[in-house]
Coordinates of C-alpha atoms and ligand atoms in Angstrom, one line a residue:
X160 CA -5.2 -20.1 -8.8
X161 CA -2.3 -19.6 -10.0
X162 CA -0.9 -16.7 -8.4
X163 CA 2.0 -14.4 -9.9
X164 CA 4.2 -12.0 -9.0
X165 CA 6.4 -9.7 -11.4
X166 CA 8.8 -7.1 -9.1
X167 CA 9.6 -8.8 -5.8
X168 CA 10.9 -5.4 -4.2
X169 CA 9.6 -3.9 -1.3
X170 CA 5.8 -4.1 -1.3
X171 CA 6.2 -7.5 -3.4
X172 CA 8.2 -8.4 -0.3
X173 CA 5.7 -7.4 2.1
X174 CA 3.0 -8.7 0.5
X175 CA 3.9 -12.4 0.0
X176 CA 5.1 -12.6 3.2
X177 CA 2.5 -11.6 5.4
X178 CA 0.6 -14.1 2.8
X179 CA 3.2 -17.1 3.8
X180 CA 1.9 -16.3 7.6
X181 CA -1.4 -16.3 6.9
X182 CA -3.8 -20.0 6.9
X183 CA -4.2 -18.8 3.5
X184 CA -2.1 -18.5 1.1
X185 CA 1.6 -20.7 4.1
X186 CA 1.3 -23.1 1.3
X187 CA -0.3 -22.1 -2.5
X188 CA 1.9 -21.6 -5.4
X189 CA 3.2 -18.4 -6.1
X190 CA 5.5 -17.8 -8.3
X191 CA 8.2 -14.7 -9.6
X192 CA 10.2 -13.2 -11.6
X193 CA 12.5 -10.0 -10.2
X194 CA 15.4 -8.6 -12.5
X195 CA 17.8 -9.4 -9.4
X196 CA 19.4 -11.9 -8.1
X197 CA 20.2 -11.4 -5.0
X198 CA 16.8 -11.0 -4.8
X199 CA 14.6 -13.7 -6.0
X200 CA 17.0 -16.2 -4.0
X201 CA 15.9 -14.8 -0.7
X202 CA 11.6 -14.4 -1.7
X203 CA 13.1 -18.3 -2.7
X204 CA 14.3 -19.8 -0.1
X205 CA 13.6 -17.2 2.9
X206 CA 9.8 -17.7 1.6
X207 CA 9.0 -20.8 -0.6
X208 CA 8.7 -18.5 -4.1
X209 CA 8.1 -20.4 -6.9
X210 CA 10.7 -18.5 -9.2
X211 CA 10.5 -18.7 -13.4
X212 CA 12.4 -17.4 -15.6
X213 CA 11.2 -14.1 -16.7
X214 CA 8.9 -11.8 -16.3
X215 CA 7.2 -13.2 -20.1
X216 CA 6.8 -16.7 -18.1
X217 CA 5.6 -15.4 -14.9
X218 CA 2.8 -13.5 -17.2
X219 CA 2.5 -16.8 -19.5
X220 CA 1.5 -19.3 -16.5
X221 CA -0.4 -17.2 -13.6
X222 CA -3.9 -16.3 -13.2
X223 CA -4.0 -13.1 -11.2
X224 CA -0.8 -11.5 -12.4
X225 CA 0.9 -9.1 -9.5
X226 CA 2.4 -6.3 -10.7
X227 CA 5.2 -5.0 -8.6
X228 CA 7.3 -2.7 -10.7
X229 CA 7.6 1.3 -10.6
X230 CA 5.2 2.8 -12.3
X231 CA 7.1 3.6 -15.6
X232 CA 8.2 0.4 -15.9
X233 CA 4.6 -0.7 -16.7
X234 CA 5.3 0.2 -20.9
X235 CA 8.6 -1.7 -21.2
X236 CA 7.1 -4.9 -19.4
X237 CA 3.4 -4.7 -21.3
X238 CA 5.2 -4.4 -24.4
X239 CA 7.8 -8.1 -23.5
X240 CA 4.2 -9.8 -21.5
X241 CA 0.7 -8.9 -23.6
X242 CA 1.4 -11.5 -26.4
X243 CA 1.9 -14.2 -24.4
X244 CA -0.1 -13.9 -21.4
X245 CA -2.4 -16.2 -20.1
X246 CA -6.3 -16.1 -21.1
X247 CA -8.2 -14.4 -18.8
X248 CA -6.0 -13.5 -17.0
X249 CA -6.3 -10.8 -13.7
X250 CA -4.1 -7.9 -13.3
X251 CA -3.3 -6.9 -10.1
X252 CA -1.5 -3.3 -10.4
X253 CA 0.2 -1.7 -7.1
X254 CA 1.1 1.1 -9.9
X255 CA 0.6 4.7 -8.1
X256 CA -0.8 7.3 -10.6
X257 CA -2.5 4.6 -13.8
X258 CA -5.6 4.9 -12.9
X259 CA -8.6 1.6 -14.3
X260 CA -8.8 3.5 -17.4
X261 CA -4.5 3.3 -18.5
X262 CA -4.7 -0.1 -17.8
X263 CA -7.3 -0.9 -20.4
X264 CA -6.7 0.7 -22.9
X265 CA -2.7 -0.4 -22.6
X266 CA -3.9 -3.9 -21.8
X267 CA -7.3 -4.2 -23.4
X268 CA -10.9 -3.8 -21.7
X269 CA -11.6 -7.8 -20.9
X270 CA -9.1 -7.7 -19.0
X271 CA -10.1 -8.5 -15.4
X272 CA -8.1 -5.7 -13.4
X273 CA -7.8 -4.7 -10.4
X274 CA -5.8 -1.7 -8.8
X275 CA -4.5 -1.6 -5.1
X276 CA -2.7 0.9 -3.2
X277 CA -1.7 -0.6 -0.1
X278 CA 1.2 1.6 2.3
X279 CA 4.5 0.9 4.1
X280 CA 3.0 -0.7 7.7
X281 CA 1.9 -4.0 4.7
X282 CA 5.8 -4.8 6.2
X283 CA 4.4 -5.4 9.3
X284 CA 1.0 -6.4 9.0
X285 CA -1.0 -3.1 9.1
X286 CA -1.3 -1.4 5.8
X287 CA -5.3 -0.4 4.5
X288 CA -5.3 -0.8 1.1
X289 CA -7.6 0.6 -0.7
X290 CA -8.4 -1.8 -3.5
X291 CA -10.7 -0.5 -7.0
X292 CA -11.9 -2.9 -9.9
X293 CA -12.9 -2.4 -13.3
X294 CA -16.1 -3.9 -14.7
X295 CA -14.9 -7.8 -15.9
X296 CA -14.1 -8.7 -12.3
X297 CA -16.0 -11.3 -11.1
X298 CA -16.6 -12.8 -6.9
X299 CA -13.4 -15.4 -6.7
X300 CA -11.2 -13.6 -8.9
X301 CA -13.0 -10.6 -5.6
X302 CA -12.0 -12.3 -2.9
X303 CA -8.6 -13.7 -3.9
X304 CA -7.5 -9.4 -3.8
X305 CA -9.2 -9.5 0.0
X306 CA -7.5 -12.4 1.3
X307 CA -4.5 -11.3 -0.4
X308 CA -4.1 -7.6 1.0
X309 CA -6.0 -9.2 4.7
X310 CA -3.2 -11.4 5.3
X311 CA -0.7 -7.1 5.6
X312 CA -3.6 -5.8 6.9
X313 CA -6.9 -4.0 5.8
X314 CA -8.7 -4.2 2.3
X315 CA -10.8 -1.9 1.6
X316 CA -12.4 -1.3 -1.4
X317 CA -14.0 1.5 -3.2
X318 CA -14.3 3.5 -6.7
X319 CA -11.1 5.0 -8.2
X320 CA -12.3 8.3 -7.3
X321 CA -12.4 8.4 -3.7
X322 CA -9.2 6.1 -4.1
X323 CA -6.6 8.6 -4.6
X324 CA -8.1 11.2 -1.5
X325 CA -7.8 7.7 0.4
X326 CA -4.5 6.8 -0.7
X327 CA -2.9 10.6 0.0
X328 CA -4.4 9.6 3.3
X329 CA -3.1 6.0 4.5
X330 CA -0.1 6.7 1.9
X331 CA 1.2 9.9 2.0
X332 CA 0.5 10.4 6.1
X333 CA 2.3 7.7 7.9
X334 CA 5.6 10.5 6.7
X335 CA 3.1 12.8 8.2
X336 CA 2.3 10.5 11.6
X337 CA 6.7 9.8 11.7
X338 CA 7.3 13.4 11.6
X339 CA 5.2 13.9 14.1
X340 CA 6.9 11.5 16.2
X341 CA 10.1 12.5 15.6
X342 CA 8.4 16.0 16.9
X343 CA 7.2 14.6 19.9
X344 CA 10.6 12.2 20.9
X345 CA 12.9 15.7 20.4
X346 CA 10.7 16.8 22.8
X347 CA 10.8 14.6 25.6
X348 CA 14.6 14.8 24.9
X349 CA 13.9 18.4 25.6
X350 CA 11.9 18.2 28.6
X351 CA 14.9 16.0 29.9
X352 CA 14.0 12.9 28.6
X353 CA 16.7 10.0 26.8
X354 CA 15.8 9.9 22.9
X355 CA 14.9 6.9 22.6
X356 CA 12.7 6.6 25.9
X357 CA 10.6 9.6 24.8
X358 CA 10.2 8.1 21.6
X359 CA 9.1 4.7 22.2
X360 CA 6.4 6.2 24.8
X361 CA 5.3 8.2 21.7
X362 CA 4.5 5.5 19.8
X363 CA 2.8 3.8 22.2
X364 CA 0.9 7.0 23.0
X365 CA -0.2 6.7 18.8
X366 CA -1.7 3.3 18.5
X367 CA -3.1 3.4 22.3
X368 CA -4.7 6.6 20.7
X369 CA -6.0 5.2 16.9
X370 CA -6.5 2.3 19.0
X371 CA -8.9 3.6 21.5
X372 CA -10.5 6.0 18.5
X373 CA -11.4 2.5 15.9
X374 CA -12.4 0.6 19.2
X375 CA -15.5 2.6 20.8
X376 CA -15.9 4.2 17.3
X377 CA -16.1 7.8 19.5
X378 CA -15.6 11.0 17.4
X379 CA -12.2 12.8 17.9
X380 CA -13.2 15.5 19.6
X381 CA -15.4 13.9 21.9
X382 CA -11.9 12.0 22.7
X383 CA -10.6 15.5 22.8
X384 CA -13.7 16.8 25.6
X385 CA -12.7 13.3 28.2
X386 CA -9.0 14.6 28.2
X387 CA -9.8 18.1 28.5
X388 CA -10.4 19.1 31.6
X389 CA -11.3 22.4 32.5
X390 CA -8.3 25.3 33.3
X391 CA -5.9 22.1 33.5
X392 CA -3.1 21.4 31.3
X393 CA -3.5 19.8 28.2
X394 CA -6.1 22.6 26.6
X395 CA -3.1 24.9 27.3
X396 CA -0.9 22.7 24.4
X397 CA -4.4 22.1 22.8
X398 CA -4.8 25.5 22.4
X399 CA -0.7 26.2 21.6
X400 CA -1.6 23.8 18.6
X401 CA -4.6 25.2 17.7
X402 CA -2.4 28.6 17.3
X403 CA 0.5 27.9 15.6
X404 CA -2.1 26.7 12.8
X405 CA -1.4 22.4 13.4
X406 CA -4.8 22.2 11.3
X407 CA -4.6 24.1 8.6
X408 CA -1.3 22.2 8.6
X409 CA -2.3 18.8 8.2
X410 CA -5.1 19.9 5.3
X411 CA -2.4 22.0 3.5
X412 CA -0.1 18.9 3.9
X413 CA -2.7 16.8 2.4
X414 CA -3.7 19.0 -0.9
X415 CA -0.2 19.6 -1.2
X416 CA 0.0 16.1 -2.2
X417 CA -2.8 14.7 -4.0
X418 CA -1.8 18.3 -6.4
X419 CA 1.4 16.9 -7.0
X420 CA -0.1 13.3 -7.7
X421 CA -3.0 15.5 -10.1
X422 CA 0.0 16.8 -12.2
X423 CA 2.1 13.6 -12.3
X424 CA -0.8 12.1 -13.5
X425 CA -1.5 14.1 -16.1
X426 CA 2.2 13.6 -16.7
X427 CA 3.7 17.6 -15.3
Ligands
NAP608 N1 7.1 0.8 -1.1 C1 6.0 1.7 -1.1 O1 6.0 1.3 0.1 C2 4.4 1.2 -2.1 C3 3.1 1.3 -1.6 C4 2.1 2.0 -2.5 C5 2.4 0.7 -3.8 N2 3.6 1.0 -4.0 C6 3.6 0.5 -5.8 O2 4.2 -0.6 -5.7 C7 4.8 -0.9 -6.7 C8 6.4 -2.1 -6.2 O3 7.2 -0.5 -5.9 P1 8.7 -1.0 -4.3 O4 8.3 0.0 -3.8 O5 7.8 -2.5 -4.0 O6 9.7 -1.3 -6.2 P2 11.0 -1.9 -6.0 O7 11.3 -1.6 -4.9 O8 11.7 -0.8 -7.0 O9 10.6 -3.4 -6.5 C9 10.1 -3.5 -8.4 C10 11.6 -4.3 -8.1 O10 10.6 -4.5 -9.6 C11 11.5 -5.1 -10.3 N3 11.6 -5.3 -11.9 C12 11.2 -4.2 -12.4 N4 10.5 -4.7 -14.3 C13 10.8 -6.0 -13.9 C14 10.5 -7.0 -14.9 N5 10.6 -6.7 -16.4 N6 11.0 -8.3 -14.8 C15 11.5 -8.5 -13.8 N7 11.2 -7.8 -12.4 C16 11.2 -6.2 -13.0 C17 13.1 -4.2 -10.2 O11 14.1 -4.2 -10.8 P3 15.5 -3.6 -11.3 O12 15.1 -1.8 -10.4 O13 17.0 -4.0 -11.4 O14 14.1 -3.1 -12.4 C18 12.9 -4.5 -8.4 O15 13.2 -4.9 -8.2 C19 5.4 0.2 -7.6 O16 4.2 0.3 -8.5 C20 4.7 1.2 -6.3 O17 3.6 2.4 -7.0 C21 4.7 0.7 -4.0

């Protein structure tokens, strides 16, 4: 199956780099196009991508066509490629806020379509990618999409309804985590540590804590119990975070992202 990318920006580059570093796609033929000459050249030289004339040429040749352009660029792109897209082609859209129903309306209800929402950690193979599909996708197409996103982290299939909530956590919450890391590093600075040292310690701590929760399968509440001894120091900090509304702030932040996404989907 020939894979083609339209758009070779940040996300396409992360995915293609991950694919080239995985056994499954190391030598697989991948074609692509982008408006930008520098991006085209970089992908050709660094990641052995075959650059074709333009978006129409990718759409004419690819069996799996990855749409890696900004969501607002899709209507113009479809006008260009729809008349000459390869028959039976599977579409893989990375666009936020463009549901399967919208894609089917624009591409035809008989088009096999996958939506994928990776996150910024795809750059280091640490994405958690939400995937959903329409009824036209066959097992081979589903397996191919799974393999592509396993090359940059985890691939999790779900219904489209779940995808919105899931990708709020995986898409927006990295920024919340960077905020938390920055706050920990400046608290470390205040306590007398050089900031780079405090930041590195905070990053390793977050990775270690997440690994512990994942690998033991223990609930966070149980892990909290294990690190808070009676009359100890950690419970003082936990009490302060709770008193200042830490959990509530996280809930409100997730809600705010979901509300904004809904407004964008409705074109408000
Ligand atoms: N970046 C992320 O962390 C992330 C996470 C989840 C999902 N996504 C999704 O991934 C998609 C791509 O995002 P991105 O951040 O990679 O965007 P990006 O860095 O702006 O890359 C998009 C590239 O596509 C090019 N392009 C647009 N229309 C084209 C066409 N018709 N033919 C050839 N090239 C074309 C753009 O060129 P011009 O700018 O010159 O038009 C640009 O170089 C978006 O739908 C986004 O919602 C991104």
